[in-house]
PDB file of C-alpha atoms in Angstrom:
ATOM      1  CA  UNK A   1       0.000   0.000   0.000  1.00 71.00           C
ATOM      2  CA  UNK A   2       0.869   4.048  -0.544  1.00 77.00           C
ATOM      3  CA  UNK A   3       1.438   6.190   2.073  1.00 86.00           C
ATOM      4  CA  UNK A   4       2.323   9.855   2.259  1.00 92.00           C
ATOM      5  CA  UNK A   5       4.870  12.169   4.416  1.00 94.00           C
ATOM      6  CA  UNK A   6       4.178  15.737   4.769  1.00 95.00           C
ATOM      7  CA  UNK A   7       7.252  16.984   6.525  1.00 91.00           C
ATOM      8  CA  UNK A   8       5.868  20.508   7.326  1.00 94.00           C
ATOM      9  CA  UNK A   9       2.967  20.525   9.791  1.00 93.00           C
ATOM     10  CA  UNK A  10       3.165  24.430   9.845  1.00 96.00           C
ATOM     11  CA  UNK A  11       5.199  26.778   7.355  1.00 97.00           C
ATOM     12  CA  UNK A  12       4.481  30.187   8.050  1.00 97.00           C
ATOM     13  CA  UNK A  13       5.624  32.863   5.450  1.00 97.00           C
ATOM     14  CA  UNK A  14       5.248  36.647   4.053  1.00 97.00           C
ATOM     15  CA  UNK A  15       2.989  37.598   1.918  1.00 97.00           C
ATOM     16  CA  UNK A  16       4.592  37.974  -1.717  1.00 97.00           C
ATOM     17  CA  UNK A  17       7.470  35.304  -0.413  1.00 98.00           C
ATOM     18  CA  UNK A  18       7.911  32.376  -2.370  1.00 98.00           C
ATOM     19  CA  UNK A  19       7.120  28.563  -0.349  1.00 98.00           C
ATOM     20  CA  UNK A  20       7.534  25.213  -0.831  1.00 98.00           C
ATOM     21  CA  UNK A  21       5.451  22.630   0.969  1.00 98.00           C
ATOM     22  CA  UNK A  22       6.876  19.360   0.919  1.00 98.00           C
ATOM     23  CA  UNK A  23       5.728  15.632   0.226  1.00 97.00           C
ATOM     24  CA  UNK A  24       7.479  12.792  -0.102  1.00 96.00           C
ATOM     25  CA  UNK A  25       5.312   8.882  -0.912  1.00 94.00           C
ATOM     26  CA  UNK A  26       6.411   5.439  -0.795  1.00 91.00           C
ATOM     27  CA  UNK A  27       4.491   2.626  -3.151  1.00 85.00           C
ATOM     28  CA  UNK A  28       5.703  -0.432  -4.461  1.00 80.00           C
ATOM     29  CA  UNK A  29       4.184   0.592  -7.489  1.00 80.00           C
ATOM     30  CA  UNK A  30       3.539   3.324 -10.026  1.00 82.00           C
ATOM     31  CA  UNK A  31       1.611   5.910  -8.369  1.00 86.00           C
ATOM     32  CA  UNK A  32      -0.911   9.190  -9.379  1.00 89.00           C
ATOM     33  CA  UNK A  33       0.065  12.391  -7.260  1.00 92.00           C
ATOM     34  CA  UNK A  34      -2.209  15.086  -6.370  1.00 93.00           C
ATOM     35  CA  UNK A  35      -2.478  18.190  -4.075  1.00 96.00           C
ATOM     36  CA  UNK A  36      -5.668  19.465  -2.787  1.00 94.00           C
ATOM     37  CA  UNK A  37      -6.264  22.801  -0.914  1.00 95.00           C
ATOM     38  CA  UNK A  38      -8.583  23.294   2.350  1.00 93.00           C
ATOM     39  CA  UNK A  39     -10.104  26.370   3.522  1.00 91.00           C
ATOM     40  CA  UNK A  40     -11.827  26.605   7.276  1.00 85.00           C
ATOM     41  CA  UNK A  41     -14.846  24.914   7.261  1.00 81.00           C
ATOM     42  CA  UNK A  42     -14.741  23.785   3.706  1.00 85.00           C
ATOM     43  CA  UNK A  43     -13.938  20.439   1.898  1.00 86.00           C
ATOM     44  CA  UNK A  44     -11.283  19.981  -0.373  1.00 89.00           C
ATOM     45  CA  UNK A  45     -10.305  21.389  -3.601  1.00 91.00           C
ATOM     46  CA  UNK A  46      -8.237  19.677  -6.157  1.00 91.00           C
ATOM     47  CA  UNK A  47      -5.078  22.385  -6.757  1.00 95.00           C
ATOM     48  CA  UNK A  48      -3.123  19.922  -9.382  1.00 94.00           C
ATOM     49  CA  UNK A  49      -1.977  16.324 -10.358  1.00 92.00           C
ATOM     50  CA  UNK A  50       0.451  14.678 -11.709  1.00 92.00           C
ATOM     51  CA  UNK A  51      -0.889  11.267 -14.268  1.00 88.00           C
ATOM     52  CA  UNK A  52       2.037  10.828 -16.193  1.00 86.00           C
ATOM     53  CA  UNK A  53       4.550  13.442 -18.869  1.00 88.00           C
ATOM     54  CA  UNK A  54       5.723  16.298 -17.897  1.00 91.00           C
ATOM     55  CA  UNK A  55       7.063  16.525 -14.295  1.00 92.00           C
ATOM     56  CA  UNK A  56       6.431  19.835 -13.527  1.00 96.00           C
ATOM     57  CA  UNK A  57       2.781  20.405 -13.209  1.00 96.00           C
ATOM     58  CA  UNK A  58       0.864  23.614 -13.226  1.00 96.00           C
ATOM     59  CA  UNK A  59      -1.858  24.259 -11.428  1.00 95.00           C
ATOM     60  CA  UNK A  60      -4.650  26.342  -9.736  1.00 93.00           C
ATOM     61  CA  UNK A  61      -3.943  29.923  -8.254  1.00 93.00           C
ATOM     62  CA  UNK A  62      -0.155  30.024  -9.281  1.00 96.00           C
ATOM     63  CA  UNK A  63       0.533  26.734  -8.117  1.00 97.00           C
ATOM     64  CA  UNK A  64       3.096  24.128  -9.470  1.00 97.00           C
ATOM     65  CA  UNK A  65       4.237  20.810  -8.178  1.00 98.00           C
ATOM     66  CA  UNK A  66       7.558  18.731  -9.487  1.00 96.00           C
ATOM     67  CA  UNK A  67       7.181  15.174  -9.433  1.00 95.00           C
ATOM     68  CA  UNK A  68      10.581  13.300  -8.293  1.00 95.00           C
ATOM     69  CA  UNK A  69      10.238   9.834  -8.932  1.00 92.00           C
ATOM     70  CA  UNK A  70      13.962   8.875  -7.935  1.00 93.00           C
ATOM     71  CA  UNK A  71      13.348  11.030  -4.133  1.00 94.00           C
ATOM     72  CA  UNK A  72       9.824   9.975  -4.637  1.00 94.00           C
ATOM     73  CA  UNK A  73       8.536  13.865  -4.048  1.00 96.00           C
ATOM     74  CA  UNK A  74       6.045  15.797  -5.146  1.00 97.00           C
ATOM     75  CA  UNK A  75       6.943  19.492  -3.621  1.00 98.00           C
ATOM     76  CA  UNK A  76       4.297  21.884  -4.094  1.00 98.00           C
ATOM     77  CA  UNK A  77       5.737  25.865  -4.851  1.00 98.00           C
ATOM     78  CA  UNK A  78       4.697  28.912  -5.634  1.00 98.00           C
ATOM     79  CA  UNK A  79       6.876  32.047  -6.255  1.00 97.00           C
ATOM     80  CA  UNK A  80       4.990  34.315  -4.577  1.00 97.00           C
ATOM     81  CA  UNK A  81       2.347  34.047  -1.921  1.00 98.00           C
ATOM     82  CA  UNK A  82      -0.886  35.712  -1.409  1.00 97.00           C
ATOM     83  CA  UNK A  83      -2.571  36.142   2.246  1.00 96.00           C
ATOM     84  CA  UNK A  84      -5.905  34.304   0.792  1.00 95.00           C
ATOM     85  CA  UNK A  85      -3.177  31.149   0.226  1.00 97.00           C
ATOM     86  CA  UNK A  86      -3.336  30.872   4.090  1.00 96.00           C
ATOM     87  CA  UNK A  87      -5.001  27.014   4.212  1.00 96.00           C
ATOM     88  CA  UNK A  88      -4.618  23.662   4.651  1.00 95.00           C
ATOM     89  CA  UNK A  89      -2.623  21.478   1.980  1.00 97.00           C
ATOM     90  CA  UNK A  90      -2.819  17.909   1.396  1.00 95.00           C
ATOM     91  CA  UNK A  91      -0.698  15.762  -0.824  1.00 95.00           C
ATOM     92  CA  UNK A  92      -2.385  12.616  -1.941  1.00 92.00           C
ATOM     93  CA  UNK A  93      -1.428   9.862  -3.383  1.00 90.00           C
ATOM     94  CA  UNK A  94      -3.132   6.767  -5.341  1.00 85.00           C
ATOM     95  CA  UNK A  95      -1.568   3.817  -6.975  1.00 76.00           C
ATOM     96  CA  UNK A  96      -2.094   2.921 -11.170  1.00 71.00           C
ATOM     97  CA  UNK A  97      -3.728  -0.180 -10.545  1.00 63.00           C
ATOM     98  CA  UNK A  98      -7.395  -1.172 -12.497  1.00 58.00           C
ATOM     99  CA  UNK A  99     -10.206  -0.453 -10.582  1.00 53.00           C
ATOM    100  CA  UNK A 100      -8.037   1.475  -7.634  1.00 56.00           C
ATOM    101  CA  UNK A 101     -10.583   3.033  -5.049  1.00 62.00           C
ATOM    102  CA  UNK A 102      -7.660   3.690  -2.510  1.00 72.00           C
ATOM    103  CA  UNK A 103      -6.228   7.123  -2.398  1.00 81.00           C
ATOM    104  CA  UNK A 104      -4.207   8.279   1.020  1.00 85.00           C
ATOM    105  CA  UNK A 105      -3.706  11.487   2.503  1.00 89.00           C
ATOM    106  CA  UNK A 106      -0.498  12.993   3.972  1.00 92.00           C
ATOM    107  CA  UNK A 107      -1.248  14.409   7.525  1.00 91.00           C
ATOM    108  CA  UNK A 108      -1.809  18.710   6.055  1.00 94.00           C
ATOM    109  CA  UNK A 109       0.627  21.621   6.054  1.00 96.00           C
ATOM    110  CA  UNK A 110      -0.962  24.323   7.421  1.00 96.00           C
ATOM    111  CA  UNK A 111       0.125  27.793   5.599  1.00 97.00           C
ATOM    112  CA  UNK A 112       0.116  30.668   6.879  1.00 97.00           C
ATOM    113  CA  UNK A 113       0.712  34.088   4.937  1.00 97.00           C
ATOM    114  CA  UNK A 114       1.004  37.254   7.101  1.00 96.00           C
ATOM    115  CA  UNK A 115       1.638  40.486   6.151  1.00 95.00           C
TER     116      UNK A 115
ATOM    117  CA  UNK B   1     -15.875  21.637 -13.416  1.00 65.00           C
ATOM    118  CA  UNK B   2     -17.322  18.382 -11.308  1.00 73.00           C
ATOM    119  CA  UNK B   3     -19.748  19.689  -8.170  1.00 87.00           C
ATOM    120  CA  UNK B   4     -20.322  17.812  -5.199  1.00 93.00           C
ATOM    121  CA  UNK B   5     -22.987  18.971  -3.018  1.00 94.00           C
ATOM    122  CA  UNK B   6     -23.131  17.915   0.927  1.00 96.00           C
ATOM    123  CA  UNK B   7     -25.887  19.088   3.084  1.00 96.00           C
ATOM    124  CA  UNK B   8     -26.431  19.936   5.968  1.00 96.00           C
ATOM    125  CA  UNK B   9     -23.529  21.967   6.414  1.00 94.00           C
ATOM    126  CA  UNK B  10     -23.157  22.386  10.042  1.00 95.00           C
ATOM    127  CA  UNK B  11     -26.027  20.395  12.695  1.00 97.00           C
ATOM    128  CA  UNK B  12     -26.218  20.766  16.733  1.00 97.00           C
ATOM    129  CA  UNK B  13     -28.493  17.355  17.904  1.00 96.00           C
ATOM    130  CA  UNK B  14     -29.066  16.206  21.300  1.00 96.00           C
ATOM    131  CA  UNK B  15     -27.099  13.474  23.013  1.00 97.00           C
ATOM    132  CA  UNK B  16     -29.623   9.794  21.581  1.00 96.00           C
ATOM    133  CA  UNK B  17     -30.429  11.441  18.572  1.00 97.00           C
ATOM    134  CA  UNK B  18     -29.864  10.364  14.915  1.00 97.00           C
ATOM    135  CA  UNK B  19     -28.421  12.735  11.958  1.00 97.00           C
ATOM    136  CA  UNK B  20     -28.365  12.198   8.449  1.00 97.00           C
ATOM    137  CA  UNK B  21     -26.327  13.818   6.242  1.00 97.00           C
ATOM    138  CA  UNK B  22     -26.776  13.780   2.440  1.00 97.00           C
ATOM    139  CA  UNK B  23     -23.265  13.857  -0.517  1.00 96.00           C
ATOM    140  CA  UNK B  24     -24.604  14.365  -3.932  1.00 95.00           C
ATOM    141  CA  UNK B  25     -22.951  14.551  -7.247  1.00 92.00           C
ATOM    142  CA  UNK B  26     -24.602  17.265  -8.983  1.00 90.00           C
ATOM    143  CA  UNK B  27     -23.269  17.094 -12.814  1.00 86.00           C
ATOM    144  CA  UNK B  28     -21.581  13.425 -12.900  1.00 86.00           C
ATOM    145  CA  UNK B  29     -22.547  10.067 -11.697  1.00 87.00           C
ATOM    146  CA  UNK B  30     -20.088   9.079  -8.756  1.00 85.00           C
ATOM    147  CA  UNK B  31     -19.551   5.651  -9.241  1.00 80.00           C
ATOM    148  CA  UNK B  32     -18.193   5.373  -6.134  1.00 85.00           C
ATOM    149  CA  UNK B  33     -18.506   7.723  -2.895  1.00 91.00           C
ATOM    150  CA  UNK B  34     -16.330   8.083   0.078  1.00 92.00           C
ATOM    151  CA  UNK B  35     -16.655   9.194   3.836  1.00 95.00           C
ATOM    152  CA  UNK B  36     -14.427  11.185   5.551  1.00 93.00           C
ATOM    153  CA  UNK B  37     -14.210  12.491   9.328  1.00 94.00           C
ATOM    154  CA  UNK B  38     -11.357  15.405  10.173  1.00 90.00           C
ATOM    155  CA  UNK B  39     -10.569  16.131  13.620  1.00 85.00           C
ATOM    156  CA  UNK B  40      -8.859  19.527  13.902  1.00 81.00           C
ATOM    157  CA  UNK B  41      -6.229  20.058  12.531  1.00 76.00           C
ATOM    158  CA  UNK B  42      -5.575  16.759  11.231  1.00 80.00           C
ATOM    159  CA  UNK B  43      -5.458  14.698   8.230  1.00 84.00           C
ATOM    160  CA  UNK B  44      -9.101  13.037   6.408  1.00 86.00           C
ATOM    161  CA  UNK B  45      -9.905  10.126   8.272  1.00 89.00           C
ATOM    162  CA  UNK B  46     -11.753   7.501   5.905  1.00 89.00           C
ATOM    163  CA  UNK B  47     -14.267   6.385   7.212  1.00 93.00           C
ATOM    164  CA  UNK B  48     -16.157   4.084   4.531  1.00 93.00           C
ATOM    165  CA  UNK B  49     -15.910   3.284   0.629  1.00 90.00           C
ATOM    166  CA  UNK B  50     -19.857   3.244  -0.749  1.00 88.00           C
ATOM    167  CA  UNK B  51     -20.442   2.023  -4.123  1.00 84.00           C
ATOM    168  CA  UNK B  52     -23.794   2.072  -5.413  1.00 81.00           C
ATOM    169  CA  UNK B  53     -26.288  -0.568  -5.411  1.00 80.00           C
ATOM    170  CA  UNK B  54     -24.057  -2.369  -2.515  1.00 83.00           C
ATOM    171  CA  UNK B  55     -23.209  -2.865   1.129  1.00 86.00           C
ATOM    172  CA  UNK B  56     -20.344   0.066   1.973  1.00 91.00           C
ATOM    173  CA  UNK B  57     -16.767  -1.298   2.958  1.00 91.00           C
ATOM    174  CA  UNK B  58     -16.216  -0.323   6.830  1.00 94.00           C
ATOM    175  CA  UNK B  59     -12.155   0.740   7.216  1.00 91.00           C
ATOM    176  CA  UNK B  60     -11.169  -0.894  10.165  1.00 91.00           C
ATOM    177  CA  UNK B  61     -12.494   1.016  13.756  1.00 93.00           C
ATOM    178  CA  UNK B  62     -15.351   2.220  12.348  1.00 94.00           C
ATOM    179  CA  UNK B  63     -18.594   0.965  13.483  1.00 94.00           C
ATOM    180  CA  UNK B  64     -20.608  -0.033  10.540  1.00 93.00           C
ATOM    181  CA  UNK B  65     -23.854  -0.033  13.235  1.00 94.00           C
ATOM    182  CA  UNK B  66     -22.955   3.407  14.433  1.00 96.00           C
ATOM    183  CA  UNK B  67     -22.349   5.395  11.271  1.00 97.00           C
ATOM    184  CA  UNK B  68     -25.255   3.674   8.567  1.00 95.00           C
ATOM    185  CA  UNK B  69     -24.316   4.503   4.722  1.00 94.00           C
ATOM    186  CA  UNK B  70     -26.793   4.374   1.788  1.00 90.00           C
ATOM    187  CA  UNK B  71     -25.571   4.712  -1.508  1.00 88.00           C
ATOM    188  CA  UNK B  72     -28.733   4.473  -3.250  1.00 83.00           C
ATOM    189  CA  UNK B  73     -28.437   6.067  -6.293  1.00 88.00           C
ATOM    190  CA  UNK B  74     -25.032   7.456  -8.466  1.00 88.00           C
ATOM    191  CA  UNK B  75     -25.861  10.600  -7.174  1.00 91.00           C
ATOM    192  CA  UNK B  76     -27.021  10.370  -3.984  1.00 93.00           C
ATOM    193  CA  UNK B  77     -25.144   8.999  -0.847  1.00 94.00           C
ATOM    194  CA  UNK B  78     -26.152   9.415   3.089  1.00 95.00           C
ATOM    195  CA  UNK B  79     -24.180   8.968   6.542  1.00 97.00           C
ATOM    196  CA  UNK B  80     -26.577   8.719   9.131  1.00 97.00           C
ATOM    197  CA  UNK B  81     -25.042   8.712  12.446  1.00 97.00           C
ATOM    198  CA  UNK B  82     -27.054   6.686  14.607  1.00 97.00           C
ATOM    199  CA  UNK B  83     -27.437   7.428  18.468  1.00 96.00           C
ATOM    200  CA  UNK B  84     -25.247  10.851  18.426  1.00 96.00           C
ATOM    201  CA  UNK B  85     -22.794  10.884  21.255  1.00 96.00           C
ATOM    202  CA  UNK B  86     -20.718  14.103  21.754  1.00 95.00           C
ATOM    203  CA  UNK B  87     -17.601  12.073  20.922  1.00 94.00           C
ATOM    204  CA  UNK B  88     -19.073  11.849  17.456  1.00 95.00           C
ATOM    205  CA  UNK B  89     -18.538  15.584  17.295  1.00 95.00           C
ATOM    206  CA  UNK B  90     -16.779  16.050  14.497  1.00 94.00           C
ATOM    207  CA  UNK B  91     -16.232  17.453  10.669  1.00 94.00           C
ATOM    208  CA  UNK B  92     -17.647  15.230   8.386  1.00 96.00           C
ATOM    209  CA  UNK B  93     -16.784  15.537   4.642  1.00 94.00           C
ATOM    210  CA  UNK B  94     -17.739  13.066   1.539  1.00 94.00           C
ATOM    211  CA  UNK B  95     -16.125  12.774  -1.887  1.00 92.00           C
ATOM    212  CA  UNK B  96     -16.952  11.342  -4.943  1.00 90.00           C
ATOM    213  CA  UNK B  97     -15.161   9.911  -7.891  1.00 81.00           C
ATOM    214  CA  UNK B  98     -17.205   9.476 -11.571  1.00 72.00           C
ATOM    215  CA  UNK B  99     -14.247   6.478 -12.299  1.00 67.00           C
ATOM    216  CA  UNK B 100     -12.943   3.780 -10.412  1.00 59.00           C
ATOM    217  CA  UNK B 101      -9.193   4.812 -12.472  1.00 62.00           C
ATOM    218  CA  UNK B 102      -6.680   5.814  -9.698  1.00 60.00           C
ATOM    219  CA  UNK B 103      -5.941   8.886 -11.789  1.00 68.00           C
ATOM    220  CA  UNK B 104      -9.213   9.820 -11.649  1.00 73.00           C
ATOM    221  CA  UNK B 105      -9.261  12.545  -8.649  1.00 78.00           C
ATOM    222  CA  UNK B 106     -11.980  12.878  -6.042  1.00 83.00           C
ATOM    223  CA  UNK B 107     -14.716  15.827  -5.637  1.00 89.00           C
ATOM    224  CA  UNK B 108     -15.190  17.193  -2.522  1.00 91.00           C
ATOM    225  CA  UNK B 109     -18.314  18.193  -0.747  1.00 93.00           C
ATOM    226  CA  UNK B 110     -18.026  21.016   1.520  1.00 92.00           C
ATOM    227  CA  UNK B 111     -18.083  18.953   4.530  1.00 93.00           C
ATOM    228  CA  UNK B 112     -20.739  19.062   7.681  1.00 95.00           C
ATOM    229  CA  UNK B 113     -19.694  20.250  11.053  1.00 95.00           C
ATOM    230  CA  UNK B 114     -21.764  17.324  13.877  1.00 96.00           C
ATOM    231  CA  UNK B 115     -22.164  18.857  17.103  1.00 96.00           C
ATOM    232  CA  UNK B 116     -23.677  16.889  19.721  1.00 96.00           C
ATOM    233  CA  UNK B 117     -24.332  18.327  22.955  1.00 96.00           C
TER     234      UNK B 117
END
């Protein structure tokens, strides 16, 4: 089975600084990456994901991701940071088998962009 | 883009008490449905798998007698928390997926905050 290491369980940062969130996975086999984004109160929204090409991935809001398959990462960055950024980010993870339900969640990084 | 729609948002119900709350895929049919519970500031807790048509698959902890899941339709799946205890307090939040392909991500609802007093 997939699992999924957020190092970071806070990174705090100014506003207009650039960040990195980190994630790292471990699968015995081929995996899909995603990152989703949480705001108080609310469910989660899909940011970007990584299938297969291209390891950089773009995404939502100024987002991008590089996918690292021999340090098995998945970093999420953005260059520079907005105060509405402050949330909750989860790295995900789900294997390429047929018919895969499973899809695990790294523990959150909790942003925070101050002024 | 794909909408999933979970209501109520937040419910306070008495200690004995049932609550039902509803996930529906509003533009795709969710082939298969998930159930989530957060504790704050933590990680998505799965809770159950619910596939349409059939009995949901319990992850392991979770009482299957406790927290009742109907996945009636491909739109429509409900948690009903039976017998509310304030240690059931908690943020609820269901996804859906339209494909059983891993790369296929999941659609959020906006999750429901379960207060039981």
């Amino acid at each position: 089975a997939q699992s999924v290491t957020q190092l970071d369980s806070q990174v705090p940062v100014f506003e207009e600084a650039p960040v990195e969130l980190r994630c790292n996975y471990s699968s015995s086999v081929s995996v899909y990456l995603f990152w989703y984004v949480q705001y108080p109160n609310q469910g989660l929204q899909l940011l970007l994901k990584y299938l297969s090409g291209s390891t950089l991935v773009k995404g939502i809001n100024g987002f991008e991701a590089e996918f690292n398959k021999s340090q098995t990462s998945f970093h999420l960055r953005k260059p520079s940071v907005h105060i509405s950024d402050t949330a909750e980010y989860f790295c995900a993870v789900s294997d390429r088998g047929p018919n895969n339900n499973d899809m695990r969640f790294g523990a959150g990084t909790r942003l925070t962009v101050k002024p | 883009g794909a909408v999933v729609s979970q209501h109520p948002s937040w419910v306070i119900c008495k200690s004995g008490t049932s609550v039902k709350i509803e996930c529906r895929s509003l533009d795709f049919q969710a082939t298969t449905m998930f159930w989530y519970r957060q504790f704050p500031k933590q990680s998505l807790m799965l809770m159950a798998t619910s596939n349409e048509g059939s009995k949901a698959t319990y992850e392991q902890g979770v009482e299957k007698d406790k927290f009742l899941i109907n996945h009636a339709s491909l739109t429509l799946s409900t948690l009903t928390v039976t017998s509310a205890h304030p240690e059931d307090s908690s943020f609820y939040i269901c996804s859906a997926r339209g494909s059983l392909r891993g790369h296929s991500p999941l659609h959020f609802g906006n999750g429901t905050r379960l207060t039981v007093t």
